[in-house]
CSV table of C-alpha atoms in Angstrom, one decimal:
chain,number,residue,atom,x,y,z
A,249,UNK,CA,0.0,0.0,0.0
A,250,UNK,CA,1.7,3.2,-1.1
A,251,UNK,CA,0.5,5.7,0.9
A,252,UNK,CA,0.5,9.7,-0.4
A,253,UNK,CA,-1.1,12.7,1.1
A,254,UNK,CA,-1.9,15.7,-0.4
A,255,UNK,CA,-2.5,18.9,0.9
A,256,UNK,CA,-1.7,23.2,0.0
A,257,UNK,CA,-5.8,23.2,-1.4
A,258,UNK,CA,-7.5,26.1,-1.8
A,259,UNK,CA,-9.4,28.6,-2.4
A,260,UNK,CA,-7.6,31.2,-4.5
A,261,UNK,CA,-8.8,34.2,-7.2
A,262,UNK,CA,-7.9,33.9,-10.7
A,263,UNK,CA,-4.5,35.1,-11.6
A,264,UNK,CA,-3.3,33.9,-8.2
A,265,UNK,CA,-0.9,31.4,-7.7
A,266,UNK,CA,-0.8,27.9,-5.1
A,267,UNK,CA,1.8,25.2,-4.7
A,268,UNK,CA,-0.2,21.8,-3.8
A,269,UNK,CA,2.2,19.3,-1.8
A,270,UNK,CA,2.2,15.4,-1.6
A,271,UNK,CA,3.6,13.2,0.4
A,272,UNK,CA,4.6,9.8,-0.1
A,273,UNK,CA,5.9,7.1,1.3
A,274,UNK,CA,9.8,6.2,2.0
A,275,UNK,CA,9.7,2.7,1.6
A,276,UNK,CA,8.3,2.9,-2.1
A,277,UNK,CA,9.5,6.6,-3.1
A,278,UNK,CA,12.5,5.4,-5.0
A,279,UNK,CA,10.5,2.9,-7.5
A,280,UNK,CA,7.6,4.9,-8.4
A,281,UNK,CA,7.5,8.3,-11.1
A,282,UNK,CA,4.9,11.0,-10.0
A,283,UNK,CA,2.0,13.1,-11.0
A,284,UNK,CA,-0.9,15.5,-10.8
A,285,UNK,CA,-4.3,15.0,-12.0
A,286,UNK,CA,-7.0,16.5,-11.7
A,287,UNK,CA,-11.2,16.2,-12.0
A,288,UNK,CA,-13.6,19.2,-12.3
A,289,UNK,CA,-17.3,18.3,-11.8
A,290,UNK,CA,-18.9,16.7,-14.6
A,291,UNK,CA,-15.5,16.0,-16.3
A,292,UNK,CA,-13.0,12.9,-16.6
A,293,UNK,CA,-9.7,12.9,-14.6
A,294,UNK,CA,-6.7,14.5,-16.2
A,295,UNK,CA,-3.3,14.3,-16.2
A,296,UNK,CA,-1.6,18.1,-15.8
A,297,UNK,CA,2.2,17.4,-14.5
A,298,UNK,CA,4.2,14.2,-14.2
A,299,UNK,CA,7.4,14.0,-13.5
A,300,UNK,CA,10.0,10.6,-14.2
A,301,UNK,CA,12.8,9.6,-11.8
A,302,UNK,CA,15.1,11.0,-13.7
A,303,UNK,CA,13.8,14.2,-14.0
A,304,UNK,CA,11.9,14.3,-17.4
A,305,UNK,CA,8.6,16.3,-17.0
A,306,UNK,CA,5.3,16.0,-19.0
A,307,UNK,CA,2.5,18.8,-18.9
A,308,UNK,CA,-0.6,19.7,-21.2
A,309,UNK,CA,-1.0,22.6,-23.3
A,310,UNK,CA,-4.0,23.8,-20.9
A,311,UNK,CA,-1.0,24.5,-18.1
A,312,UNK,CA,2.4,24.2,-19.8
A,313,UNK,CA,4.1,27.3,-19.2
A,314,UNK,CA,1.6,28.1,-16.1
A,315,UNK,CA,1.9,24.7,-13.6
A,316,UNK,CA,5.4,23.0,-12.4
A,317,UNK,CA,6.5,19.9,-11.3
A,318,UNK,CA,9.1,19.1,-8.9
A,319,UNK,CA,10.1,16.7,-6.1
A,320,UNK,CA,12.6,16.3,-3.0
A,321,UNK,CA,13.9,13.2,-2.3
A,322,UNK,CA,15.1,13.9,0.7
A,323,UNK,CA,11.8,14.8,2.0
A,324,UNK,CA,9.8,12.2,-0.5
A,325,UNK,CA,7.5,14.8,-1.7
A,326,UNK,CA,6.2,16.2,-5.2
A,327,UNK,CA,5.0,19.3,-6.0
A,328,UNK,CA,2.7,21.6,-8.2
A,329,UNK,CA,3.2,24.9,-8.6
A,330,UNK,CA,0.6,26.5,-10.4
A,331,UNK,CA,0.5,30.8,-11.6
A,332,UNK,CA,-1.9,32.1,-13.7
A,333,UNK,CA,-4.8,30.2,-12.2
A,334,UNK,CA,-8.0,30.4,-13.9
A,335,UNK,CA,-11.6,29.8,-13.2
A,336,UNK,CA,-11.3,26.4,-15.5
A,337,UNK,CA,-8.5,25.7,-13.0
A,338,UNK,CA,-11.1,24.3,-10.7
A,339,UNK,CA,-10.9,20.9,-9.8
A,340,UNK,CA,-10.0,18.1,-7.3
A,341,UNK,CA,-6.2,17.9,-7.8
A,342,UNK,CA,-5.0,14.3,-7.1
A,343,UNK,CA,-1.4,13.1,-6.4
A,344,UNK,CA,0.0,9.6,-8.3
A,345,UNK,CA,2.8,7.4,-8.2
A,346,UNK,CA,3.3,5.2,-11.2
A,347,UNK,CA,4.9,4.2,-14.2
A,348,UNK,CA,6.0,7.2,-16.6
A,349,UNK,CA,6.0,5.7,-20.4
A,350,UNK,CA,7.4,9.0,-22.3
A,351,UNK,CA,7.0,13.0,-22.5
A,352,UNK,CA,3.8,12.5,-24.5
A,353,UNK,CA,1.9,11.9,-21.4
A,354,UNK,CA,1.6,8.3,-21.0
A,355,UNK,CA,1.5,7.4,-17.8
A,356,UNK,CA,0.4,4.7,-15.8
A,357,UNK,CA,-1.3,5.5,-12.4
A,358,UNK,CA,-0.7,2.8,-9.5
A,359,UNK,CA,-2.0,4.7,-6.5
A,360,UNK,CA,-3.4,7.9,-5.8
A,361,UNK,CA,-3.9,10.3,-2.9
A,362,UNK,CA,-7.0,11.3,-1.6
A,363,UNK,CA,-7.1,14.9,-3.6
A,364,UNK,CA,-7.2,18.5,-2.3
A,365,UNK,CA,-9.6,21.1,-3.8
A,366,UNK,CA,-8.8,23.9,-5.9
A,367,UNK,CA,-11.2,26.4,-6.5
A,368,UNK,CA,-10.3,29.5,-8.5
A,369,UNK,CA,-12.8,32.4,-8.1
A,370,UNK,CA,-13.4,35.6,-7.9
């Protein structure tokens, strides 16, 4: 059971900027890439960062150049940074570990987090 928490939710107004946090597990941090997804109501889950263990990073066009991936490992965590948020930004943000297959955003999902809300309004 990998175990990752997320957390740094929010409620913030558009054009503002949030860094969501997760963190995983020691034991199984070293065998696992990591991402973000995320599900707005109504709408399927989508990847918007992953990151591979060696450092090669995937995003979307809806939040290249606006949302960034990084991780510690020292402290087992990954995070999202995200500026420019919009309205269409809103959405339950989910944390992954898994298998990352290239940096066209194939990535296989093995467990998730629990998610953290993101609401973007005015």
């Amino acid at each position: 059971q990998v175990e990752l928490v997320e957390s740094g939710g929010g409620l913030i107004q558009p054009g503002g900027s949030l860094q969501l946090a997760c963190a995983a597990a020691t034991a199984i941090w070293r065998g696992y890439s990591m991402a973000w997804s995320r599900q707005a109501p109504g709408k399927e889950r989508e990847l918007v960062a992953a990151i591979s263990g060696g450092g090669h990073t995937y995003y979307p066009d809806s939040v290249k150049g606006r949302f960034t991936i990084s991780k510690d490992n020292a402290k087992t965590a990954v995070y999202l940074q995200m500026n420019n948020l919009k309205p269409d930004d809103t959405a339950v943000y989910y944390c992954s570990a898994g298998y990352y297959y290239d940096d066209e955003g194939r990535f296989r999902h093995d467990y998730w987090g629990q998610g953290t809300q993101v609401t973007v309004s005015s």
